[in-house]
mmCIF file of C-alpha atoms in Angstrom:
data_model
loop_
_atom_site.group_PDB
_atom_site.id
_atom_site.type_symbol
_atom_site.label_atom_id
_atom_site.label_comp_id
_atom_site.label_asym_id
_atom_site.label_seq_id
_atom_site.Cartn_x
_atom_site.Cartn_y
_atom_site.Cartn_z
ATOM 1 C CA MET A 1 108.581 95.522 88.707
ATOM 2 C CA LYS A 2 109.794 93.710 91.453
ATOM 3 C CA TYR A 3 112.151 95.493 93.431
ATOM 4 C CA PRO A 4 113.798 94.145 96.187
ATOM 5 C CA THR A 5 111.786 94.889 99.717
ATOM 6 C CA GLY A 6 114.543 95.302 101.669
ATOM 7 C CA LEU A 7 117.427 97.381 99.678
ATOM 8 C CA TYR A 8 120.241 97.264 102.207
ATOM 9 C CA ILE A 9 122.762 100.545 102.459
ATOM 10 C CA ASN A 10 125.673 100.744 104.941
ATOM 11 C CA ALA A 11 124.833 104.034 105.578
ATOM 12 C CA ALA A 12 127.418 106.144 107.869
ATOM 13 C CA ASN A 13 125.934 107.593 111.614
ATOM 14 C CA LEU A 14 124.458 110.567 111.720
ATOM 15 C CA GLU A 15 127.322 112.394 113.166
ATOM 16 C CA ASN A 16 129.664 111.429 110.732
ATOM 17 C CA LEU A 17 127.290 112.810 108.153
ATOM 18 C CA ALA A 18 125.929 115.374 109.313
ATOM 19 C CA LYS A 19 130.331 116.524 109.679
ATOM 20 C CA VAL A 20 130.458 115.769 106.181
ATOM 21 C CA LEU A 21 127.584 117.089 104.559
ATOM 22 C CA VAL A 22 128.570 120.692 106.873
ATOM 23 C CA ARG A 23 132.231 120.720 105.432
ATOM 24 C CA PHE A 24 130.850 119.841 102.017
ATOM 25 C CA SER A 25 128.255 123.087 102.349
ATOM 26 C CA ILE A 26 131.360 125.683 103.568
ATOM 27 C CA GLN A 27 133.563 124.282 100.942
ATOM 28 C CA HIS A 28 131.013 125.235 98.463
ATOM 29 C CA GLY A 29 130.468 129.069 99.286
ATOM 30 C CA GLN A 30 127.624 128.581 102.864
ATOM 31 C CA ALA A 31 128.745 130.381 106.553
ATOM 32 C CA GLU A 32 129.949 128.230 108.391
ATOM 33 C CA GLU A 33 127.587 130.008 111.243
ATOM 34 C CA SER A 34 124.395 130.259 108.486
ATOM 35 C CA ILE A 35 121.317 129.306 110.063
ATOM 36 C CA PRO A 36 120.886 126.194 108.273
ATOM 37 C CA LEU A 37 124.308 124.415 109.117
ATOM 38 C CA GLN A 38 123.802 125.650 112.775
ATOM 39 C CA ASN A 39 120.676 123.977 113.252
ATOM 40 C CA ILE A 40 121.464 120.632 111.136
ATOM 41 C CA LYS A 41 124.326 120.094 113.859
ATOM 42 C CA ASN A 42 122.623 121.540 116.733
ATOM 43 C CA CYS A 43 119.706 118.977 115.681
ATOM 44 C CA THR A 44 122.396 116.290 115.410
ATOM 45 C CA GLU A 45 123.519 117.190 118.883
ATOM 46 C CA ALA A 46 120.297 116.754 120.016
ATOM 47 C CA ILE A 47 119.490 113.672 119.194
ATOM 48 C CA LYS A 48 122.744 111.866 120.144
ATOM 49 C CA ASN A 49 122.090 113.308 123.869
ATOM 50 C CA GLY A 50 118.568 112.228 123.302
ATOM 51 C CA ASN A 51 116.501 115.230 123.189
ATOM 52 C CA PHE A 52 113.754 114.459 120.668
ATOM 53 C CA LYS A 53 111.871 117.880 121.312
ATOM 54 C CA GLU A 54 115.001 119.984 121.365
ATOM 55 C CA ALA A 55 116.097 118.474 118.082
ATOM 56 C CA GLN A 56 112.475 118.668 116.464
ATOM 57 C CA THR A 57 112.924 122.363 116.690
ATOM 58 C CA HIS A 58 116.144 122.551 115.032
ATOM 59 C CA TYR A 59 115.488 120.481 112.400
ATOM 60 C CA SER A 60 112.277 122.553 111.410
ATOM 61 C CA ASN A 61 114.636 125.395 111.188
ATOM 62 C CA VAL A 62 116.701 123.431 108.780
ATOM 63 C CA GLY A 63 115.287 124.819 106.095
ATOM 64 C CA LEU A 64 113.631 121.950 103.634
ATOM 65 C CA GLY A 65 110.748 124.060 102.247
ATOM 66 C CA LYS A 66 110.644 125.550 98.437
ATOM 67 C CA GLU A 67 113.081 128.598 97.923
ATOM 68 C CA ASP A 68 114.653 127.499 101.237
ATOM 69 C CA PHE A 69 118.269 126.272 102.153
ATOM 70 C CA ARG A 70 117.543 122.373 100.138
ATOM 71 C CA ASP A 71 117.326 124.600 97.446
ATOM 72 C CA TRP A 72 120.495 126.674 97.194
ATOM 73 C CA VAL A 73 122.858 125.460 94.238
ATOM 74 C CA PRO A 74 126.482 125.468 95.535
ATOM 75 C CA GLN A 75 129.043 126.005 92.811
ATOM 76 C CA PRO A 76 131.752 124.167 92.066
ATOM 77 C CA VAL A 77 135.749 125.314 93.474
ATOM 78 C CA TYR A 78 137.602 122.256 92.732
ATOM 79 C CA GLU A 79 139.123 120.985 88.761
ATOM 80 C CA HIS A 80 137.395 118.135 89.044
ATOM 81 C CA GLU A 81 134.041 119.344 89.929
ATOM 82 C CA ASP A 82 131.564 120.577 87.888
ATOM 83 C CA LYS A 83 128.014 122.624 88.392
ATOM 84 C CA ARG A 84 125.560 118.924 88.019
ATOM 85 C CA ASP A 85 128.906 117.137 90.680
ATOM 86 C CA VAL A 86 127.977 119.922 93.689
ATOM 87 C CA SER A 87 124.676 120.636 92.901
ATOM 88 C CA ILE A 88 123.292 116.548 92.960
ATOM 89 C CA THR A 89 126.670 115.829 95.236
ATOM 90 C CA PHE A 90 124.802 118.647 97.857
ATOM 91 C CA GLN A 91 120.817 117.058 97.360
ATOM 92 C CA ALA A 92 122.008 113.720 97.944
ATOM 93 C CA LEU A 93 123.886 114.085 101.231
ATOM 94 C CA LEU A 94 121.165 116.447 102.211
ATOM 95 C CA ASN A 95 118.578 113.799 101.826
ATOM 96 C CA CYS A 96 120.378 111.100 103.767
ATOM 97 C CA TRP A 97 120.444 113.041 106.493
ATOM 98 C CA CYS A 98 117.099 113.926 106.532
ATOM 99 C CA SER A 99 116.381 110.043 106.392
ATOM 100 C CA LEU A 100 118.820 109.243 109.033
ATOM 101 C CA VAL A 101 117.278 111.653 111.366
ATOM 102 C CA GLU A 102 113.641 110.572 110.347
ATOM 103 C CA HIS A 103 114.994 107.133 110.824
ATOM 104 C CA ALA A 104 116.604 108.115 114.663
ATOM 105 C CA SER A 105 113.578 110.155 115.581
ATOM 106 C CA LYS A 106 111.488 106.446 114.665
ATOM 107 C CA CYS A 107 113.591 104.137 116.653
ATOM 108 C CA SER A 108 113.403 106.537 119.891
ATOM 109 C CA LYS A 109 113.327 104.827 122.839
ATOM 110 C CA ILE A 110 110.778 107.543 124.520
ATOM 111 C CA PRO A 111 107.640 106.572 123.943
ATOM 112 C CA HIS A 112 105.955 109.947 124.523
ATOM 113 C CA VAL A 113 107.825 112.288 122.383
ATOM 114 C CA LYS A 114 106.653 112.044 118.645
ATOM 115 C CA MET A 115 108.551 113.803 116.086
ATOM 116 C CA LYS A 116 106.869 115.702 114.108
ATOM 117 C CA PHE A 117 108.704 116.655 111.164
ATOM 118 C CA PRO A 118 107.451 118.561 107.626
ATOM 119 C CA THR A 119 105.619 116.170 105.240
ATOM 120 C CA SER A 120 107.568 117.582 102.418
ATOM 121 C CA LEU A 121 111.100 117.159 102.817
ATOM 122 C CA THR A 122 112.171 115.109 100.117
ATOM 123 C CA VAL A 123 114.877 116.943 98.670
ATOM 124 C CA THR A 124 113.554 116.869 94.430
ATOM 125 C CA SER A 125 115.932 114.291 92.758
ATOM 126 C CA PRO A 126 117.980 115.129 89.665
ATOM 127 C CA ARG A 127 116.662 112.955 86.885
ATOM 128 C CA LEU A 128 117.932 109.720 85.938
ATOM 129 C CA GLN A 129 120.918 110.110 83.962
ATOM 130 C CA ASP A 130 121.933 112.859 85.861
ATOM 131 C CA ILE A 131 122.679 110.612 89.146
ATOM 132 C CA THR A 132 123.929 108.257 87.463
ATOM 133 C CA ALA A 133 126.541 110.174 85.792
ATOM 134 C CA VAL A 134 127.395 111.747 89.158
ATOM 135 C CA LEU A 135 127.528 108.753 90.945
ATOM 136 C CA ILE A 136 129.562 106.551 88.072
ATOM 137 C CA ARG A 137 131.747 109.144 88.090
ATOM 138 C CA PHE A 138 132.628 110.075 91.511
ATOM 139 C CA CYS A 139 132.937 105.800 92.253
ATOM 140 C CA ILE A 140 135.616 106.020 88.959
ATOM 141 C CA GLN A 141 137.507 108.963 90.488
ATOM 142 C CA HIS A 142 137.394 106.828 93.986
ATOM 143 C CA GLY A 143 139.080 103.721 92.538
ATOM 144 C CA GLN A 144 136.304 101.826 90.763
ATOM 145 C CA PRO A 145 137.212 100.626 87.179
ATOM 146 C CA GLU A 146 134.591 101.843 84.814
ATOM 147 C CA GLU A 147 133.854 98.505 83.447
ATOM 148 C CA SER A 148 132.987 96.613 86.984
ATOM 149 C CA LEU A 149 129.918 94.883 86.731
ATOM 150 C CA GLN A 150 128.167 97.338 89.282
ATOM 151 C CA LEU A 151 129.298 100.413 86.705
ATOM 152 C CA GLN A 152 127.994 98.710 84.055
ATOM 153 C CA SER A 153 124.853 97.969 86.016
ATOM 154 C CA MET A 154 123.755 100.925 86.390
ATOM 155 C CA LYS A 155 124.081 102.436 83.055
ATOM 156 C CA ASN A 156 121.954 99.913 81.617
ATOM 157 C CA CYS A 157 119.246 100.093 83.915
ATOM 158 C CA ALA A 158 119.197 104.382 83.711
ATOM 159 C CA LYS A 159 118.961 103.098 80.266
ATOM 160 C CA ALA A 160 116.312 100.447 79.622
ATOM 161 C CA ILE A 161 114.230 102.930 81.975
ATOM 162 C CA GLU A 162 114.686 106.062 79.490
ATOM 163 C CA GLU A 163 113.522 103.150 76.985
ATOM 164 C CA ASN A 164 110.653 101.974 78.861
ATOM 165 C CA ASN A 165 112.140 98.458 79.017
ATOM 166 C CA LEU A 166 111.197 97.667 83.300
ATOM 167 C CA LYS A 167 111.961 93.822 82.546
ATOM 168 C CA ASP A 168 115.906 95.169 82.178
ATOM 169 C CA ALA A 169 115.558 97.848 84.024
ATOM 170 C CA GLN A 170 115.189 95.513 87.043
ATOM 171 C CA ILE A 171 117.408 93.102 85.713
ATOM 172 C CA HIS A 172 120.657 95.114 85.802
ATOM 173 C CA TYR A 173 119.351 97.050 89.100
ATOM 174 C CA PHE A 174 119.789 93.917 91.113
ATOM 175 C CA LYS A 175 122.830 93.342 90.307
ATOM 176 C CA VAL A 176 124.247 96.837 91.405
ATOM 177 C CA GLY A 177 124.642 95.269 95.052
ATOM 178 C CA PHE A 178 122.915 96.351 97.498
ATOM 179 C CA GLN A 179 123.510 93.031 99.566
ATOM 180 C CA ARG A 180 125.613 92.861 102.334
ATOM 181 C CA ASP A 181 129.387 92.766 100.992
ATOM 182 C CA GLU A 182 127.827 93.723 97.697
ATOM 183 C CA PHE A 183 128.719 96.844 96.413
ATOM 184 C CA CYS A 184 126.518 99.598 98.888
ATOM 185 C CA GLU A 185 129.330 98.194 101.612
ATOM 186 C CA TRP A 186 132.162 99.399 98.887
ATOM 187 C CA VAL A 187 134.938 102.350 100.796
ATOM 188 C CA PRO A 188 136.019 104.067 98.557
ATOM 189 C CA GLN A 189 139.525 106.359 99.979
ATOM 190 C CA PRO A 190 139.959 109.807 99.746
ATOM 191 C CA VAL A 191 141.962 110.624 96.451
ATOM 192 C CA TYR A 192 141.735 115.132 96.784
ATOM 193 C CA GLU A 193 143.018 117.230 99.304
ATOM 194 C CA HIS A 194 140.149 118.529 100.250
ATOM 195 C CA GLU A 195 138.825 115.198 101.246
ATOM 196 C CA LYS A 196 138.992 114.060 104.595
ATOM 197 C CA LYS A 197 138.839 110.491 106.148
ATOM 198 C CA GLY A 198 135.216 109.473 105.702
ATOM 199 C CA ASP A 199 134.594 112.013 102.847
ATOM 200 C CA ALA A 200 134.330 109.884 100.117
ATOM 201 C CA ARG A 201 132.399 106.767 102.324
ATOM 202 C CA ASN A 202 130.028 109.439 103.143
ATOM 203 C CA THR A 203 128.992 110.739 99.981
ATOM 204 C CA PHE A 204 129.373 107.456 98.114
ATOM 205 C CA GLU A 205 126.353 106.244 100.073
ATOM 206 C CA ALA A 206 124.624 109.564 99.626
ATOM 207 C CA LEU A 207 124.903 109.309 96.238
ATOM 208 C CA LEU A 208 124.090 105.325 96.069
ATOM 209 C CA ASN A 209 120.875 105.777 98.266
ATOM 210 C CA SER A 210 119.685 109.430 95.610
ATOM 211 C CA TRP A 211 120.311 107.081 92.702
ATOM 212 C CA SER A 212 118.691 104.334 94.546
ATOM 213 C CA PHE A 213 115.375 106.773 95.091
ATOM 214 C CA THR A 214 115.664 108.438 91.881
ATOM 215 C CA VAL A 215 114.922 104.748 90.126
ATOM 216 C CA GLN A 216 112.346 104.092 92.393
ATOM 217 C CA HIS A 217 110.259 107.511 91.912
ATOM 218 C CA VAL A 218 110.539 107.677 87.579
ATOM 219 C CA LYS A 219 107.567 107.372 85.973
ATOM 220 C CA ILE A 220 106.441 105.696 82.557
ATOM 221 C CA ASP A 221 102.902 106.819 81.170
ATOM 222 C CA GLY A 222 102.205 108.172 84.248
ATOM 223 C CA ILE A 223 103.206 105.211 86.244
ATOM 224 C CA LYS A 224 105.473 105.307 89.039
ATOM 225 C CA PHE A 225 107.857 102.372 89.801
ATOM 226 C CA GLU A 226 107.140 100.267 92.859
ATOM 227 C CA LYS A 227 108.637 102.004 96.054
ATOM 228 C CA LEU A 228 111.410 99.961 97.884
ATOM 229 C CA LYS A 229 111.953 100.306 101.244
ATOM 230 C CA ILE A 230 114.994 101.822 101.802
ATOM 231 C CA ILE A 231 116.734 100.412 104.895
ATOM 232 C CA ASN A 232 119.027 102.403 106.704
ATOM 233 C CA ARG A 233 122.194 100.531 109.108
ATOM 234 C CA ILE A 234 123.377 103.013 111.195
ATOM 235 C CA ASP A 235 124.792 103.858 114.558
ATOM 236 C CA LEU A 236 123.226 106.447 116.881
#
Protein backbone atom coordinates (compact mmCIF):
# COMPACT_ATOMS: atom_id res chain seq x y z
CA MET A 1 0.00 0.00 0.00
CA LYS A 2 1.75 3.16 -1.16
CA TYR A 3 0.30 6.53 -0.28
CA PRO A 4 1.81 9.92 -1.14
CA THR A 5 4.88 10.69 0.95
CA GLY A 6 3.68 14.24 1.49
CA LEU A 7 0.01 14.69 2.33
CA TYR A 8 -0.65 18.38 1.86
CA ILE A 9 -3.35 19.87 4.07
CA ASN A 10 -3.82 23.62 4.18
CA ALA A 11 -4.41 23.77 7.94
CA ALA A 12 -5.64 26.92 9.64
CA ASN A 13 -3.13 28.64 11.85
CA LEU A 14 -2.95 27.56 15.47
CA GLU A 15 -4.67 30.60 16.92
CA ASN A 16 -7.70 30.41 14.65
CA LEU A 17 -8.04 26.67 15.15
CA ALA A 18 -7.90 27.12 18.93
CA LYS A 19 -10.72 29.68 18.73
CA VAL A 20 -12.88 27.29 16.71
CA LEU A 21 -12.17 24.38 19.08
CA VAL A 22 -12.98 26.49 22.15
CA ARG A 23 -16.11 27.97 20.57
CA PHE A 24 -17.36 24.54 19.48
CA SER A 25 -16.78 23.17 22.98
CA ILE A 26 -18.66 26.05 24.62
CA GLN A 27 -21.55 25.75 22.17
CA HIS A 28 -21.86 22.07 23.09
CA GLY A 29 -21.77 22.34 26.86
CA GLN A 30 -18.23 22.98 28.08
CA ALA A 31 -17.97 25.86 30.55
CA GLU A 32 -15.91 28.71 29.12
CA GLU A 33 -13.89 28.88 32.34
CA SER A 34 -13.24 25.12 32.40
CA ILE A 35 -9.65 23.99 32.95
CA PRO A 36 -9.26 22.33 29.51
CA LEU A 37 -10.45 25.37 27.56
CA GLN A 38 -8.40 27.81 29.61
CA ASN A 39 -5.29 25.71 29.04
CA ILE A 40 -5.96 25.46 25.30
CA LYS A 41 -6.15 29.24 25.11
CA ASN A 42 -3.13 29.77 27.36
CA CYS A 43 -1.02 27.20 25.51
CA THR A 44 -1.86 28.80 22.18
CA GLU A 45 -1.06 32.27 23.48
CA ALA A 46 2.25 31.09 24.97
CA ILE A 47 3.32 29.57 21.64
CA LYS A 48 2.30 32.75 19.85
CA ASN A 49 4.59 34.67 22.22
CA GLY A 50 7.43 32.16 21.82
CA ASN A 51 7.20 30.92 25.42
CA PHE A 52 7.47 27.17 24.86
CA LYS A 53 8.17 26.26 28.48
CA GLU A 54 4.93 27.88 29.56
CA ALA A 55 3.14 26.30 26.60
CA GLN A 56 4.31 22.87 27.71
CA THR A 57 2.78 23.38 31.16
CA HIS A 58 -0.59 24.45 29.77
CA TYR A 59 -0.58 21.68 27.16
CA SER A 60 -0.01 19.04 29.81
CA ASN A 61 -3.03 20.34 31.71
CA VAL A 62 -5.52 20.23 28.81
CA GLY A 63 -6.52 16.66 29.61
CA LEU A 64 -5.41 14.35 26.82
CA GLY A 65 -5.32 11.12 28.81
CA LYS A 66 -7.97 8.43 29.09
CA GLU A 67 -11.23 9.45 30.77
CA ASP A 68 -10.21 13.09 30.49
CA PHE A 69 -11.12 16.00 28.20
CA ARG A 70 -10.25 14.05 25.07
CA ASP A 71 -12.97 11.51 25.97
CA TRP A 72 -15.64 14.16 26.54
CA VAL A 73 -18.88 13.38 24.67
CA PRO A 74 -20.52 16.61 23.45
CA GLN A 75 -24.26 16.55 22.80
CA PRO A 76 -25.96 17.90 19.66
CA VAL A 77 -27.60 21.29 20.14
CA TYR A 78 -28.55 22.28 16.57
CA GLU A 79 -31.16 20.71 14.28
CA HIS A 80 -28.61 19.70 11.65
CA GLU A 81 -26.46 17.77 14.18
CA ASP A 82 -26.60 14.29 15.62
CA LYS A 83 -24.47 12.61 18.30
CA ARG A 84 -22.07 11.14 15.77
CA ASP A 85 -21.54 14.51 14.08
CA VAL A 86 -20.58 16.39 17.23
CA SER A 87 -18.47 13.61 18.70
CA ILE A 88 -16.37 13.14 15.57
CA THR A 89 -16.10 16.88 14.91
CA PHE A 90 -14.84 17.48 18.46
CA GLN A 91 -12.27 14.70 18.16
CA ALA A 92 -11.10 16.04 14.79
CA LEU A 93 -10.71 19.61 16.04
CA LEU A 94 -8.85 18.55 19.17
CA ASN A 95 -6.57 16.20 17.28
CA CYS A 96 -5.76 18.85 14.68
CA TRP A 97 -4.98 21.39 17.42
CA CYS A 98 -2.64 18.90 19.10
CA SER A 99 -0.89 18.27 15.78
CA LEU A 100 -0.35 21.99 15.18
CA VAL A 101 0.99 22.48 18.71
CA GLU A 102 3.47 19.66 18.14
CA HIS A 103 4.46 21.11 14.76
CA ALA A 104 4.96 24.55 16.29
CA SER A 105 7.23 23.11 18.97
CA LYS A 106 9.34 21.27 16.39
CA CYS A 107 9.68 24.45 14.34
CA SER A 108 10.83 26.45 17.35
CA LYS A 109 13.99 28.41 16.67
CA ILE A 110 14.96 28.19 20.33
CA PRO A 111 17.29 25.15 20.36
CA HIS A 112 17.62 24.86 24.15
CA VAL A 113 13.86 24.47 24.61
CA LYS A 114 12.66 20.92 24.17
CA MET A 115 8.91 20.41 24.22
CA LYS A 116 7.99 17.20 26.01
CA PHE A 117 4.37 16.41 25.28
CA PRO A 118 2.42 13.36 26.47
CA THR A 119 3.33 10.33 24.37
CA SER A 120 -0.31 9.35 23.91
CA LEU A 121 -1.89 12.57 22.72
CA THR A 122 -3.64 11.17 19.64
CA VAL A 123 -7.40 11.39 19.97
CA THR A 124 -9.07 8.01 19.50
CA SER A 125 -9.89 7.63 15.80
CA PRO A 126 -13.54 6.94 14.99
CA ARG A 127 -14.46 4.05 12.76
CA LEU A 128 -13.67 4.83 9.14
CA GLN A 129 -17.27 4.53 7.96
CA ASP A 130 -18.38 7.03 10.61
CA ILE A 131 -15.77 9.69 9.85
CA THR A 132 -16.41 9.23 6.14
CA ALA A 133 -20.15 9.78 6.63
CA VAL A 134 -19.64 12.86 8.84
CA LEU A 135 -17.09 14.43 6.48
CA ILE A 136 -19.24 13.86 3.40
CA ARG A 137 -22.35 15.17 5.15
CA PHE A 138 -20.48 18.30 6.23
CA CYS A 139 -19.21 18.90 2.68
CA ILE A 140 -22.69 18.52 1.18
CA GLN A 141 -24.17 20.85 3.80
CA HIS A 142 -21.58 23.46 2.83
CA GLY A 143 -21.95 23.30 -0.93
CA GLN A 144 -20.06 20.32 -2.33
CA PRO A 145 -22.18 18.35 -4.85
CA GLU A 146 -22.87 14.86 -3.55
CA GLU A 147 -21.82 13.40 -6.91
CA SER A 148 -18.47 15.25 -6.97
CA LEU A 149 -15.36 13.20 -7.72
CA GLN A 150 -13.88 13.99 -4.31
CA LEU A 151 -16.85 12.81 -2.25
CA GLN A 152 -17.40 9.76 -4.40
CA SER A 153 -13.71 8.89 -4.09
CA MET A 154 -13.91 9.08 -0.28
CA LYS A 155 -16.95 6.80 -0.29
CA ASN A 156 -15.27 4.35 -2.64
CA CYS A 157 -12.02 4.37 -0.68
CA ALA A 158 -13.84 3.55 2.56
CA LYS A 159 -15.87 0.85 0.81
CA ALA A 160 -12.76 -0.72 -0.70
CA ILE A 161 -11.10 -0.83 2.71
CA GLU A 162 -14.21 -2.43 4.18
CA GLU A 163 -13.94 -5.07 1.45
CA ASN A 164 -10.19 -5.55 2.10
CA ASN A 165 -9.40 -4.30 -1.40
CA LEU A 166 -6.22 -2.30 -0.86
CA LYS A 167 -5.50 -1.75 -4.54
CA ASP A 168 -8.83 -0.03 -5.19
CA ALA A 169 -8.56 1.87 -1.90
CA GLN A 170 -5.27 3.36 -3.07
CA ILE A 171 -6.71 4.39 -6.42
CA HIS A 172 -9.69 6.15 -4.84
CA TYR A 173 -7.55 7.79 -2.15
CA PHE A 174 -5.37 9.50 -4.75
CA LYS A 175 -8.49 10.92 -6.44
CA VAL A 176 -9.63 12.79 -3.31
CA GLY A 177 -7.13 15.62 -3.88
CA PHE A 178 -4.48 16.38 -1.25
CA GLN A 179 -2.14 18.58 -3.28
CA ARG A 180 -1.98 22.33 -3.81
CA ASP A 181 -5.04 23.83 -5.51
CA GLU A 182 -7.00 20.61 -4.95
CA PHE A 183 -9.81 19.50 -2.67
CA CYS A 184 -7.78 20.00 0.52
CA GLU A 185 -7.76 23.76 -0.21
CA TRP A 186 -11.51 24.06 -0.73
CA VAL A 187 -12.95 26.95 1.31
CA PRO A 188 -16.47 26.12 2.51
CA GLN A 189 -18.60 29.09 3.55
CA PRO A 190 -20.70 29.34 6.74
CA VAL A 191 -24.31 28.29 6.18
CA TYR A 192 -25.70 28.28 9.73
CA GLU A 193 -26.33 31.25 12.03
CA HIS A 194 -24.07 29.88 14.76
CA GLU A 195 -21.10 29.54 12.36
CA LYS A 196 -18.61 32.36 12.32
CA LYS A 197 -16.29 33.19 9.46
CA GLY A 198 -13.53 30.62 9.40
CA ASP A 199 -15.46 27.99 11.38
CA ALA A 200 -16.44 26.02 8.30
CA ARG A 201 -12.95 25.97 6.82
CA ASN A 202 -11.25 25.01 10.08
CA THR A 203 -13.79 22.26 10.68
CA PHE A 204 -13.45 20.94 7.13
CA GLU A 205 -9.66 20.78 7.38
CA ALA A 206 -9.83 19.04 10.76
CA LEU A 207 -12.34 16.47 9.48
CA LEU A 208 -10.36 15.83 6.29
CA ASN A 209 -7.17 15.42 8.30
CA SER A 210 -8.95 13.04 10.66
CA TRP A 211 -10.32 11.00 7.75
CA SER A 212 -6.87 10.64 6.19
CA PHE A 213 -5.35 9.72 9.56
CA THR A 214 -8.04 7.08 10.06
CA VAL A 215 -7.42 5.60 6.61
CA GLN A 216 -3.72 5.33 7.45
CA HIS A 217 -4.34 3.47 10.70
CA VAL A 218 -7.02 1.01 9.69
CA LYS A 219 -5.85 -2.57 10.11
CA ILE A 220 -6.71 -5.40 7.73
CA ASP A 221 -5.86 -8.89 8.92
CA GLY A 222 -3.63 -7.33 11.54
CA ILE A 223 -1.68 -5.29 8.99
CA LYS A 224 -1.70 -1.50 9.38
CA PHE A 225 -1.74 0.63 6.27
CA GLU A 226 1.49 2.39 5.48
CA LYS A 227 1.60 5.73 7.31
CA LEU A 228 1.54 9.02 5.44
CA LYS A 229 3.65 11.94 6.45
CA ILE A 230 1.04 14.61 7.10
CA ILE A 231 2.27 18.11 6.42
CA ASN A 232 0.26 20.93 7.90
CA ARG A 233 0.89 24.34 6.36
CA ILE A 234 0.52 26.75 9.25
CA ASP A 235 1.18 30.41 9.85
CA LEU A 236 2.30 30.98 13.42
